[in-house]
Tab-separated table of C-alpha atoms in Angstrom:
chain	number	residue	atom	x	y	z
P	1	UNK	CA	0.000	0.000	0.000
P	2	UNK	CA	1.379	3.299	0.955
P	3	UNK	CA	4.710	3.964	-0.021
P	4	UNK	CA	6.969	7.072	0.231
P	5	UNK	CA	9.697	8.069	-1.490
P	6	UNK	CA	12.599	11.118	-1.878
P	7	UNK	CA	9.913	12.865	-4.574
P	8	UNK	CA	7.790	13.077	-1.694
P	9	UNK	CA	9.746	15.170	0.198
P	10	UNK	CA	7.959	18.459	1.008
P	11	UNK	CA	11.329	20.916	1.149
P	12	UNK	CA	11.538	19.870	-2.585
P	13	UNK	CA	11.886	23.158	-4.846
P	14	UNK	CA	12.205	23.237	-9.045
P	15	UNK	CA	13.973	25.229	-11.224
P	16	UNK	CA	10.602	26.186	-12.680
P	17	UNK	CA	9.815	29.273	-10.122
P	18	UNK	CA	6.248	29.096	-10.477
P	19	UNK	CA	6.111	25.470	-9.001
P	20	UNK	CA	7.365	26.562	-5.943
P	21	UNK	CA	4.271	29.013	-5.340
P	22	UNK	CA	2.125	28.099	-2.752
P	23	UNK	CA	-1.216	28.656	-5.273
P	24	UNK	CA	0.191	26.306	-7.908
P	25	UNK	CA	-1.085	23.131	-7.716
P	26	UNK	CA	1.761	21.977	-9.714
P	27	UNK	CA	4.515	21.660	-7.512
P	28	UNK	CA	7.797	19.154	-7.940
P	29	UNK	CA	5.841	16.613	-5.724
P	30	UNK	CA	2.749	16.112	-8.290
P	31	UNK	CA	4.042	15.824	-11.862
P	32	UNK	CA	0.405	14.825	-13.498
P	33	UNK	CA	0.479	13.938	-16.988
P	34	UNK	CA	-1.578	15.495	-20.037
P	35	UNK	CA	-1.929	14.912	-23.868
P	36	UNK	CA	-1.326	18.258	-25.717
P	37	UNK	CA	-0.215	20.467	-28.327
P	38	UNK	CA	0.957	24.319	-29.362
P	39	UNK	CA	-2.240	26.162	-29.420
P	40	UNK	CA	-3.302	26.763	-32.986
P	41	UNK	CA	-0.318	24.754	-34.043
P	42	UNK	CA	-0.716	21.715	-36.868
P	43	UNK	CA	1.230	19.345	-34.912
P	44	UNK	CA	0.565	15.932	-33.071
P	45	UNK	CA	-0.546	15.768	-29.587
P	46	UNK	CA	2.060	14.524	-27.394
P	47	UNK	CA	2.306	13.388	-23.593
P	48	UNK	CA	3.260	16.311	-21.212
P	49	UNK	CA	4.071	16.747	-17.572
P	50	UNK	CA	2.633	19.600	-15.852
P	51	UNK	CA	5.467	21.693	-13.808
P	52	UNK	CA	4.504	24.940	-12.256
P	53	UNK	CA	2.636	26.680	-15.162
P	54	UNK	CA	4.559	24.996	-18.037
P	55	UNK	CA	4.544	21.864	-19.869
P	56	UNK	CA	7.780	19.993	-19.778
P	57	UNK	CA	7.310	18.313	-24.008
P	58	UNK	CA	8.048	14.168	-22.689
P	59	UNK	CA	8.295	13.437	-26.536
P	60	UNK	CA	10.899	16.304	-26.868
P	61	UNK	CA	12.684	14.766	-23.978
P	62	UNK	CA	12.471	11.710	-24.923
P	63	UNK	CA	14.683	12.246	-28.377
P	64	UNK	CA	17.545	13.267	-25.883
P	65	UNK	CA	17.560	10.054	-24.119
P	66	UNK	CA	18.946	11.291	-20.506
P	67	UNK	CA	17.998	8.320	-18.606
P	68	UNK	CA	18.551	5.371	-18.175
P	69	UNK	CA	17.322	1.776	-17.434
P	70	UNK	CA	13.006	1.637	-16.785
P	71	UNK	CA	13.392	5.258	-16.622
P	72	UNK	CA	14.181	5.092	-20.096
P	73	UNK	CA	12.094	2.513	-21.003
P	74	UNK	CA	9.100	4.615	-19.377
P	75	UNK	CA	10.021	7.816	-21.239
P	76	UNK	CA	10.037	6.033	-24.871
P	77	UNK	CA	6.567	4.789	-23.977
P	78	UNK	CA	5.867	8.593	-24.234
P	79	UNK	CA	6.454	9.475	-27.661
P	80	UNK	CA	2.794	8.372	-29.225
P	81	UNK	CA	-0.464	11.088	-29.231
P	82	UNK	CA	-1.350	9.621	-26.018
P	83	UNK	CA	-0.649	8.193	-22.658
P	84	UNK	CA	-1.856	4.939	-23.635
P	85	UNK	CA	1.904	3.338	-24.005
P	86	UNK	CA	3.143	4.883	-20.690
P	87	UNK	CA	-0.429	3.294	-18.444
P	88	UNK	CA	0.519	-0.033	-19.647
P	89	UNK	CA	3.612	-0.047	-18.119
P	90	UNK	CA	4.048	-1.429	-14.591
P	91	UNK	CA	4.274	0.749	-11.459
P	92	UNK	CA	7.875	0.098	-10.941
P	93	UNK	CA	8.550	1.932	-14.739
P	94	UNK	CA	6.064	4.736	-13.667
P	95	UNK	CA	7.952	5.327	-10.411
P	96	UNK	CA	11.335	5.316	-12.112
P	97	UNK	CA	10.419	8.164	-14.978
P	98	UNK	CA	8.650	9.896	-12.092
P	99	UNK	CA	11.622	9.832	-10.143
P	100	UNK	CA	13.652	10.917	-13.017
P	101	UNK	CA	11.572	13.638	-13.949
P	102	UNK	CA	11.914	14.972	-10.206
P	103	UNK	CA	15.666	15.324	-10.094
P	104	UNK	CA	15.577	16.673	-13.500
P	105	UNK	CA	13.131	19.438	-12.400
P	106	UNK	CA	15.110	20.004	-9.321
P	107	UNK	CA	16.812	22.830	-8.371
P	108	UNK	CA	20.574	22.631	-8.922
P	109	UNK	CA	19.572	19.762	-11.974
P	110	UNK	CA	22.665	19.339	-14.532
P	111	UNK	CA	19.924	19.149	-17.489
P	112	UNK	CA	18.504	22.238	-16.797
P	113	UNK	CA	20.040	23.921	-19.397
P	114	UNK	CA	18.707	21.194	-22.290
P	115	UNK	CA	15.181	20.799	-20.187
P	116	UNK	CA	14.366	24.931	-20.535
P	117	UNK	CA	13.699	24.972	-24.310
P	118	UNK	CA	11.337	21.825	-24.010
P	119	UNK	CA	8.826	23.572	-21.519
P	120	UNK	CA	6.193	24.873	-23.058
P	121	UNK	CA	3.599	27.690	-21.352
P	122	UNK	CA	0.130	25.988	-20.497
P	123	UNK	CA	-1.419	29.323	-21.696
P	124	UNK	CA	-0.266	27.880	-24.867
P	125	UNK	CA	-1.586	24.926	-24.813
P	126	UNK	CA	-4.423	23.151	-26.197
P	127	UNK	CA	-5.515	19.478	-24.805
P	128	UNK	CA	-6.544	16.115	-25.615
P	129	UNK	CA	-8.042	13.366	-23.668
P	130	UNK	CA	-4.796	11.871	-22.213
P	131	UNK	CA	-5.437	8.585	-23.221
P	132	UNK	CA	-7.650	6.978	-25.608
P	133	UNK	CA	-10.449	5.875	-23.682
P	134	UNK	CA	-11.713	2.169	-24.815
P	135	UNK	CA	-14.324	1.213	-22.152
P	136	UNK	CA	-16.262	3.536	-19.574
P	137	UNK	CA	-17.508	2.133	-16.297
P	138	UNK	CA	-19.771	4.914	-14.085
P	139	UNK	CA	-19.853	3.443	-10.512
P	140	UNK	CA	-22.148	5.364	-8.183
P	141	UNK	CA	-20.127	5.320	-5.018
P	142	UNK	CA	-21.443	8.194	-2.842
P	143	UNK	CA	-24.242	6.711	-0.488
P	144	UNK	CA	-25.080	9.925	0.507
P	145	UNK	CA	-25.684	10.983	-3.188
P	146	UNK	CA	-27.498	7.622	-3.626
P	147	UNK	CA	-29.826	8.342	-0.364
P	148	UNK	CA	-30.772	11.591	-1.424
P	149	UNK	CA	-31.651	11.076	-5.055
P	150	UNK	CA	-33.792	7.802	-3.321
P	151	UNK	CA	-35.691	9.721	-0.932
P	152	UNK	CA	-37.020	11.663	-3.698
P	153	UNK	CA	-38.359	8.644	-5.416
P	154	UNK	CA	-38.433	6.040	-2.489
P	155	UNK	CA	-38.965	8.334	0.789
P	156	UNK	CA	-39.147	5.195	3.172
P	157	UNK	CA	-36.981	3.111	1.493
P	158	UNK	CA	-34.259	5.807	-0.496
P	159	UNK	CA	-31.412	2.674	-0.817
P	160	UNK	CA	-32.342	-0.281	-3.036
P	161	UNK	CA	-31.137	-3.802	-0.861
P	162	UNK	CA	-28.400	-4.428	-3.221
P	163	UNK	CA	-26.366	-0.675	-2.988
P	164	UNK	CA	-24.555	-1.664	0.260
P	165	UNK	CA	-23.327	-5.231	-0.741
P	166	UNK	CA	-22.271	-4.380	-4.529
P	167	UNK	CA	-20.343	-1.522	-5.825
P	168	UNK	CA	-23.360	-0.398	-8.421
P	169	UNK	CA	-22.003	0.472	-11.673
P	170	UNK	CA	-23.433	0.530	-15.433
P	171	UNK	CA	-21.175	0.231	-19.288
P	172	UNK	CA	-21.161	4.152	-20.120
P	173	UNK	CA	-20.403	5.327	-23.719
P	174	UNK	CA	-16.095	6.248	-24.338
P	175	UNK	CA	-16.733	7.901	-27.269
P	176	UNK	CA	-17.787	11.075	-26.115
P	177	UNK	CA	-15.762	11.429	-23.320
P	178	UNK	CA	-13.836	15.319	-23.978
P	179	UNK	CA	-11.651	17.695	-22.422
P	180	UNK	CA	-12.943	21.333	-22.466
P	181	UNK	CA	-16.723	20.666	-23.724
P	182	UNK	CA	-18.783	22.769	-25.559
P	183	UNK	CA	-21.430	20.400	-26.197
P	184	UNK	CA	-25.735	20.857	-27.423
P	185	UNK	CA	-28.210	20.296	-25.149
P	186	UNK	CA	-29.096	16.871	-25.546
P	187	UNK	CA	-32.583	16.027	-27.123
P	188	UNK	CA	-35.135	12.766	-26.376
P	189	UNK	CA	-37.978	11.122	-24.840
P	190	UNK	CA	-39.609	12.713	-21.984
P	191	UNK	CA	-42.322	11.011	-19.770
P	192	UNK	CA	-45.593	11.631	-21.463
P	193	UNK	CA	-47.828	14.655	-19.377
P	194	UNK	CA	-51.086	12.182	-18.676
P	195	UNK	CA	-50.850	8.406	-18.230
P	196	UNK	CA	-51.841	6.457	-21.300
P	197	UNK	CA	-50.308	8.820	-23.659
P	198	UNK	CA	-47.236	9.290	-25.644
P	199	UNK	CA	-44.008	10.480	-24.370
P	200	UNK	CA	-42.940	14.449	-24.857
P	201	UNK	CA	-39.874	14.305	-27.202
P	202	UNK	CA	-37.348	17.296	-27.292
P	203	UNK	CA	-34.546	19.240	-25.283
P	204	UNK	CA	-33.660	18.091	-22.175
P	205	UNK	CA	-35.456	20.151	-19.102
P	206	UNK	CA	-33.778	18.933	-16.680
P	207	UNK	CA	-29.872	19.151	-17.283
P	208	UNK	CA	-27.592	18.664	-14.601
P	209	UNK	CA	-23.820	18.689	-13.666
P	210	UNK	CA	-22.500	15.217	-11.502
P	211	UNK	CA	-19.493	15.743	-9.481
P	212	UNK	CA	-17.283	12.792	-9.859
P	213	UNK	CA	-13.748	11.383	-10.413
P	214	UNK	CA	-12.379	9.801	-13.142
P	215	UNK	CA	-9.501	6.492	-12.475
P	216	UNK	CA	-7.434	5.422	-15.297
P	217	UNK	CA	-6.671	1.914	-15.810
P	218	UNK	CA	-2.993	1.421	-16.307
P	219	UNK	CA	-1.583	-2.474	-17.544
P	220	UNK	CA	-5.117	-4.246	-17.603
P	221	UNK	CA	-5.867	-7.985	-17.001
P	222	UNK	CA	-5.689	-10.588	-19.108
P	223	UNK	CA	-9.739	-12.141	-19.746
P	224	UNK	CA	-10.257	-14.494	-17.175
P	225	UNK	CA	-8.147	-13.480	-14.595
P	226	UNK	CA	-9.600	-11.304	-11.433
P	227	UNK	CA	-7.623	-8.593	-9.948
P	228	UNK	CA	-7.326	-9.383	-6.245
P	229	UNK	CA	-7.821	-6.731	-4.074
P	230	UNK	CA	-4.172	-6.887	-2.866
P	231	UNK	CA	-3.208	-6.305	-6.528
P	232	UNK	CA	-5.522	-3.145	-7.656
P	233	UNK	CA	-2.968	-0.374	-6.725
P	234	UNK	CA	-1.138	-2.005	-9.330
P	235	UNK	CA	-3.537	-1.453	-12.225
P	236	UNK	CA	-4.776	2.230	-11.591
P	237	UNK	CA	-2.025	4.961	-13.309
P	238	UNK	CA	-3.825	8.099	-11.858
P	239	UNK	CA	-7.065	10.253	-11.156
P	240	UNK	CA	-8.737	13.030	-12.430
P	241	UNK	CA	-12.038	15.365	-12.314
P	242	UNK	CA	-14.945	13.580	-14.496
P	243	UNK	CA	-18.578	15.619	-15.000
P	244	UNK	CA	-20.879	13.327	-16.402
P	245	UNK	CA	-23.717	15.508	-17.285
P	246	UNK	CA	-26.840	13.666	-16.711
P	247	UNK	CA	-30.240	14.892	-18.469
P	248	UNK	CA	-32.662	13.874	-15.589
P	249	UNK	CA	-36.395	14.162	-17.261
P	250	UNK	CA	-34.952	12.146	-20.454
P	251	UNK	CA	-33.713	9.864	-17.687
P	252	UNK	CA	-36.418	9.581	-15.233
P	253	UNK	CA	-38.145	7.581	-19.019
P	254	UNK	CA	-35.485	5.562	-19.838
P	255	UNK	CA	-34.123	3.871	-16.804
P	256	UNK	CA	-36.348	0.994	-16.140
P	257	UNK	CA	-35.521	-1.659	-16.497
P	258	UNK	CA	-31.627	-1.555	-17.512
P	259	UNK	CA	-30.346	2.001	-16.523
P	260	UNK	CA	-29.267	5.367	-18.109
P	261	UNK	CA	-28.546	5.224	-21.832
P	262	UNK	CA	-29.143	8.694	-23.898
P	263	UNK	CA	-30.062	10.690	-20.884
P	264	UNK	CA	-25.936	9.957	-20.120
P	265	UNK	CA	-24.244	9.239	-23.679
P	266	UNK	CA	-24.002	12.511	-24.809
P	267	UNK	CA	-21.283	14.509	-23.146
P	268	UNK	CA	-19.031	13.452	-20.505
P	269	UNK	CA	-16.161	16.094	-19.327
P	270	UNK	CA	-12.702	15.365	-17.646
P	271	UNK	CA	-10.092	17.474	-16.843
P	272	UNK	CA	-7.006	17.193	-18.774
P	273	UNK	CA	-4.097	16.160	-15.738
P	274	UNK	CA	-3.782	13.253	-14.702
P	275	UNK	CA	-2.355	12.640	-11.474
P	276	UNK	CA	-0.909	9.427	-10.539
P	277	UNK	CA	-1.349	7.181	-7.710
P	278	UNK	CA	1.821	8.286	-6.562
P	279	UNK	CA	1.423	11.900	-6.634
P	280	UNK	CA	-1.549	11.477	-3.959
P	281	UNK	CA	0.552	8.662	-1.778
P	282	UNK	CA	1.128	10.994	0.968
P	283	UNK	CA	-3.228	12.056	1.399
P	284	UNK	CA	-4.134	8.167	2.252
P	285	UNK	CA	-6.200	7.422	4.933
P	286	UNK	CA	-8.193	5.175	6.566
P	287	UNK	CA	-11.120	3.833	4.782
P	288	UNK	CA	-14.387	3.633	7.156
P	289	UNK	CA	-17.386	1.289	6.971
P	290	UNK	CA	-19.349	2.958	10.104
P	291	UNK	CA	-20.320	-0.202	12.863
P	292	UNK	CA	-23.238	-1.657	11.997
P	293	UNK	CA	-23.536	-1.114	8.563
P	294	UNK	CA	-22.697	-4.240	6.213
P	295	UNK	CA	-19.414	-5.473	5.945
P	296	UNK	CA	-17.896	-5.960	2.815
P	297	UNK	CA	-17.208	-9.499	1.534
P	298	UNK	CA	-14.442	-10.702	1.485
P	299	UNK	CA	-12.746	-10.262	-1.966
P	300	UNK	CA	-13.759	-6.576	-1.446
P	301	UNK	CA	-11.914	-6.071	2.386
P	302	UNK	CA	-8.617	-6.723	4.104
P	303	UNK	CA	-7.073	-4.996	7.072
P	304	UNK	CA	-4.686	-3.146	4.685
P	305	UNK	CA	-7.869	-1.169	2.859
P	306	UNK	CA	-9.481	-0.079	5.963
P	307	UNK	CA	-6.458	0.844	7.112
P	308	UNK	CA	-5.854	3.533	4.289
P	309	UNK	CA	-7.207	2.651	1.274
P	310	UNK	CA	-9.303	5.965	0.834
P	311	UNK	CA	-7.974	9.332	-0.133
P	312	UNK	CA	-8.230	13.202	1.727
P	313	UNK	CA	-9.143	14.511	-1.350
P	314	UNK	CA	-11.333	17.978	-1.677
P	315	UNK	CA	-13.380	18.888	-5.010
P	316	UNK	CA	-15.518	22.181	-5.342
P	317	UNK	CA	-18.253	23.001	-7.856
P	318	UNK	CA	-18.290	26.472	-9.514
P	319	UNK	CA	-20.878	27.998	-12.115
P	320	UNK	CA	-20.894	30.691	-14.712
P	321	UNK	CA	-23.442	32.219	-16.815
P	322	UNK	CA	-23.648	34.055	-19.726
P	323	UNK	CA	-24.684	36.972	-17.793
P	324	UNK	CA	-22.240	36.624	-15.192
P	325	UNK	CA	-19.440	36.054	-17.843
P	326	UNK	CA	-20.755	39.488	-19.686
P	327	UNK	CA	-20.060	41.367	-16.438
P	328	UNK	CA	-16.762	40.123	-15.314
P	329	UNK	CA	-18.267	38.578	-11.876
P	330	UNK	CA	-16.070	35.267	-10.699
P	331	UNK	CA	-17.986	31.946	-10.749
P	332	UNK	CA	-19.819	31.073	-8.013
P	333	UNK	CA	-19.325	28.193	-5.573
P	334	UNK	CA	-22.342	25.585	-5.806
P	335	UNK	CA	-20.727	23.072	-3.334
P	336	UNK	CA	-18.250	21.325	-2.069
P	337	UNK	CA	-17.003	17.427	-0.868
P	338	UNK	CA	-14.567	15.264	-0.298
P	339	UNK	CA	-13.486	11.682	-1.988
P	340	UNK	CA	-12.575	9.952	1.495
P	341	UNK	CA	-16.485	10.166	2.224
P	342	UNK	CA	-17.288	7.576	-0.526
P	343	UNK	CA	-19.061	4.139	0.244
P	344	UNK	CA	-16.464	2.178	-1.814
P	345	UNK	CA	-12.902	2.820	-2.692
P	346	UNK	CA	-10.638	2.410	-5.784
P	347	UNK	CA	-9.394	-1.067	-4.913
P	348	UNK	CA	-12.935	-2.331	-4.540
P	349	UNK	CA	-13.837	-0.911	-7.763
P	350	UNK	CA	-11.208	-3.026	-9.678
P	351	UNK	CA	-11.449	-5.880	-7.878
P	352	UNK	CA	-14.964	-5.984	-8.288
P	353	UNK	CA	-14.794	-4.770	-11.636
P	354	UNK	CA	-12.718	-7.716	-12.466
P	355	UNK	CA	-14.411	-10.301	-10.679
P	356	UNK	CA	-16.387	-11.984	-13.089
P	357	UNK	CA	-12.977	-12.240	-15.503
P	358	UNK	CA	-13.905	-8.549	-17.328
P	359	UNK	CA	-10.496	-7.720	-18.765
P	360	UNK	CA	-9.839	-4.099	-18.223
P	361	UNK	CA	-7.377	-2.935	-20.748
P	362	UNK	CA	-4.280	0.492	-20.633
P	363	UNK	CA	-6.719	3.888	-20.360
P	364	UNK	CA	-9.792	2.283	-19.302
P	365	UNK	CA	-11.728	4.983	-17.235
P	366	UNK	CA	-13.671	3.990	-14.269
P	367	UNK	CA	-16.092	7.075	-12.904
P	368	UNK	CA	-16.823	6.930	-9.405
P	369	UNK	CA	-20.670	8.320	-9.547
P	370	UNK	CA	-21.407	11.636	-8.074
P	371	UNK	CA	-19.523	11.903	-5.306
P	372	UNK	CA	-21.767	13.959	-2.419
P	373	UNK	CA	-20.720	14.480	1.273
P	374	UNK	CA	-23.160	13.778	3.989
P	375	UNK	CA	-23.942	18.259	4.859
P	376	UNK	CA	-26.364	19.785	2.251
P	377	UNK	CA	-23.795	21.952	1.154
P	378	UNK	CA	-21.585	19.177	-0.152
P	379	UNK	CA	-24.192	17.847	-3.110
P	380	UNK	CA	-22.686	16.955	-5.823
P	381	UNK	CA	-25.252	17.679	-8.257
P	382	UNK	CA	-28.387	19.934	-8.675
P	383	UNK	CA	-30.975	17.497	-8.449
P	384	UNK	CA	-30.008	17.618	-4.771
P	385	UNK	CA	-29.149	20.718	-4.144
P	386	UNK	CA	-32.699	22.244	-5.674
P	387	UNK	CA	-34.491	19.087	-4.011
P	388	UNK	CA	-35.268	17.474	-7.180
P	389	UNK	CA	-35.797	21.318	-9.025
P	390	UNK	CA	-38.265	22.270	-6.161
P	391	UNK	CA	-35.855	25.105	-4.510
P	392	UNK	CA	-33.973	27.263	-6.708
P	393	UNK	CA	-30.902	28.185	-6.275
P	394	UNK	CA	-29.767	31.818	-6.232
P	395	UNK	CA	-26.732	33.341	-7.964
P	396	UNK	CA	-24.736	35.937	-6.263
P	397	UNK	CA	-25.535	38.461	-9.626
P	398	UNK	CA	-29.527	37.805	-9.281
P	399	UNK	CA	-30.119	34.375	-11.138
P	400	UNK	CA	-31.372	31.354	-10.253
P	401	UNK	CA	-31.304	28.111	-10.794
P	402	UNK	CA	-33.139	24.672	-10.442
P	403	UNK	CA	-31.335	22.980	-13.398
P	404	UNK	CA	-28.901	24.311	-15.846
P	405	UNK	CA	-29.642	27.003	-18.919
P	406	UNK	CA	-28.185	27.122	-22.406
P	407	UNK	CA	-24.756	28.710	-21.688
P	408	UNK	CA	-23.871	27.685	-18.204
P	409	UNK	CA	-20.845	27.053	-17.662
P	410	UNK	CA	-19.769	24.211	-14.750
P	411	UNK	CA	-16.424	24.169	-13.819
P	412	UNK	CA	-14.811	21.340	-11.405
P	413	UNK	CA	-11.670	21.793	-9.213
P	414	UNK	CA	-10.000	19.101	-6.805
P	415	UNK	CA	-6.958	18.898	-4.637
P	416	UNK	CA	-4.911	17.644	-1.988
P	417	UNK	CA	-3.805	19.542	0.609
P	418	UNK	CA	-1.972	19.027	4.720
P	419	UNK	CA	-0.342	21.533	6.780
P	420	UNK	CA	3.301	21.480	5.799
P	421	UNK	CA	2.946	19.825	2.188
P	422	UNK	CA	2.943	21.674	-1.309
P	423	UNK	CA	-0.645	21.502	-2.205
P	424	UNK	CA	-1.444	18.835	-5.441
P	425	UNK	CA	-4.022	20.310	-7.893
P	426	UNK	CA	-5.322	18.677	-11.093
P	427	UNK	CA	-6.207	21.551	-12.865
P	428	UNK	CA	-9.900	22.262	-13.603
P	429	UNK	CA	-12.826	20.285	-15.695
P	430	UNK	CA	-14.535	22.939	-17.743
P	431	UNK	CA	-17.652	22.427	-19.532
P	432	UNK	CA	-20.612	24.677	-21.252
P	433	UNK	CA	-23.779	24.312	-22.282
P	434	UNK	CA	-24.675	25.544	-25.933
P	435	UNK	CA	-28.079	25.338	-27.514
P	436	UNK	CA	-30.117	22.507	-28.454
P	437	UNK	CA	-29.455	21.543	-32.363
């Protein structure tokens, strides 16, 4: 499990000044990974590490070979469009270019010189989705999330008998999975006004925003095979923010009997950092099941979970608006939670996933489901936080809100942060709403 190493050390400083400023997010000790490219340039997409606010170009490095051994091996891996090469490598080659990377970025490095001219200025940059994404798994993790959204159907009986054996999850659609979304508001079947007749068809009514995270798969399984719960550190490269916009009235149709399918299909958003496992060893802690709840079984425990196999990791929700962009006024905070508050963790999640002999395969993405905190203020979406679009929400410029409008803007941060340790940010998840086509 937890494991700590010299690029953990908080006293760390880079040669890159604006990593060492408490407000980066991108200090020496997080190194997250991205797919990107030279705004406006006609060039490939290429893997990138995030330092400070710069971009340190891995394939540029790469053609000066200065490491060595599964260092080396690691950094070749990151010469294609996409990460995909690098997350089916094993943890001991991710730890070794990680560790590279560090005392290259270091202050007093001896590459310095021949690292400068490969950074590249994230204003600059444009990005992709760092891996190609084959399969999508949404879990739905948060039992407070899952409790409130029940009481509003089931007020006596909000949790199904299943939720709190089985880490709930449903095949979502890879395809359009994107970084920085503009996206139309989706259009389908609505439930009908009067019994007996036929459903309402056109734009969603009812859009909402889910607060989630996102885990990349690194080196998969082979089909057959479970990963054992000992063993799932082993297959996850890194996290990062995931919206999966949910249309709720073209939902509340279509989910009986087998789930979400168009109400969910159309846009999902990520942010474009990834941060690896690694990165977020030092904000472990203990993973909870309260006394008297049910205890997992036993492919999905061991002492070594509970004892920190969750992770002290804060996300915020933020909104804009067309009129709020038009006069300059900063976003507004919708909520707020934190990952360690989740029913299941990451470890369950692949070992469960796997279970059955489902072969996950290198940039795989596993959603946890919205991911609300157990005080009003941390819902994770606005079905909750309007009480099912009963309470609007107001806007510090004079709007409100019950569900989202053509051109609101949701935008997603997380981090990690303890007293005495650079704080780790992944960035933001930005996306907009635009018009129904």
């Amino acid at each position: 499990m937890s494991q700590l190493n010299e690029t953990h050390d908080p006293s760390l400083k880079s040669w890159v000044a604006s990593a060492n400023q408490p407000d980066s997010g991108f200090p020496l000790q997080n190194l997250p990974y991205a797919a990107f490219r030279r705004r406006g340039a006609q060039e490939a997409t290429r893997p990138g590490v995030a330092i400070g606010d710069q971009i340190l170009d891995l394939a540029a490095l790469a053609a000066l070979r200065p490491f060595e051994g599964a260092a080396a091996d690691a950094l070749a891996a990151c010469t294609g469009e996409r990460l995909n090469a690098l997350m089916a490598l094993d943890r001991i080659h991710w730890s070794a270019l990680r560790l590279a990377l560090s005392r290259a970025l270091r202050e007093g490095s001896p590459l310095q010189a021949r690292l400068e001219a490969l950074l590249v200025p994230q204003a600059d940059a444009e990005y992709v989705t760092p891996a190609h994404i084959g399969d999508y798994t949404d879990f739905y993790i948060s039992v407070h999330h899952a409790t409130a959204i029940g009481r509003q159907f089931r007020p006596d009986n909000p949790l199904l008998p299943n939720y709190k054996w089985v880490p709930i999850g449903y095949h979502g659609r890879a395809s359009s999975i994107g970084v920085a979304q503009q996206f139309p508001r989706p259009v389908g079947q609505q439930r009908p006004a009067a019994e007996g007749e036929a459903p309402q068809f056109g734009p969603c009514k009812r859009l909402d925003y889910e607060l989630e995270l996102g885990v990349f798969i690194g080196q998969g399984n082979a089909q057959g095979e479970r990963v054992a719960l000992a063993d799932a550190d082993d297959h996850v490269f890194g996290l990062c923010i995931l919206n999966d916009w949910s249309a709720r009235d073209i939902q509340g149709w279509e989910y009986q009997p087998l789930g979400p399918f168009l109400s969910k299909n159309f846009a999902s958003t990520i942010s474009p950092w990834v941060v690896t496992m690694e990165a977020l060893e030092p904000f472990r802690t203990a993973w909870v099941r309260a006394e008297g709840e049910p205890q997992p079984l036993p492919y999905l425990d061991s002492p070594q979970v509970r004892a920190e196999g969750a992770y002290d990791l804060r996300m915020e929700v933020l909104m804009t608006t067309e009129q709020s962009r038009a006069q300059n006024t900063p976003p507004a905070k919708l909520s707020g939670s934190n990952f360690r508050d989740a029913y299941w963790n990451i470890a369950q999640l692949v070992a469960h996933h796997t279970v059955n002999g489902c072969n996950l395969q290198p940039g795989d993405m596993l959603g946890t489901g919205t991911l609300s905190g157990p005080k009003p203020d941390e819902a994770g979406s606005m079905l909750e936080l309007s009480d099912g679009g009963k309470t609007p929400l107001s806007l510090p410029w004079g709007e409100q809100r019950t569900f989202l409008q053509d051109g609101d803007q949701i935008i997603i941060r997380a981090e990690c942060s303890k007293p005495g340790y650079p704080r780790i940010g992944f960035g933001e998840c930005v996306g907009t709403v635009l018009p129904a086509r």
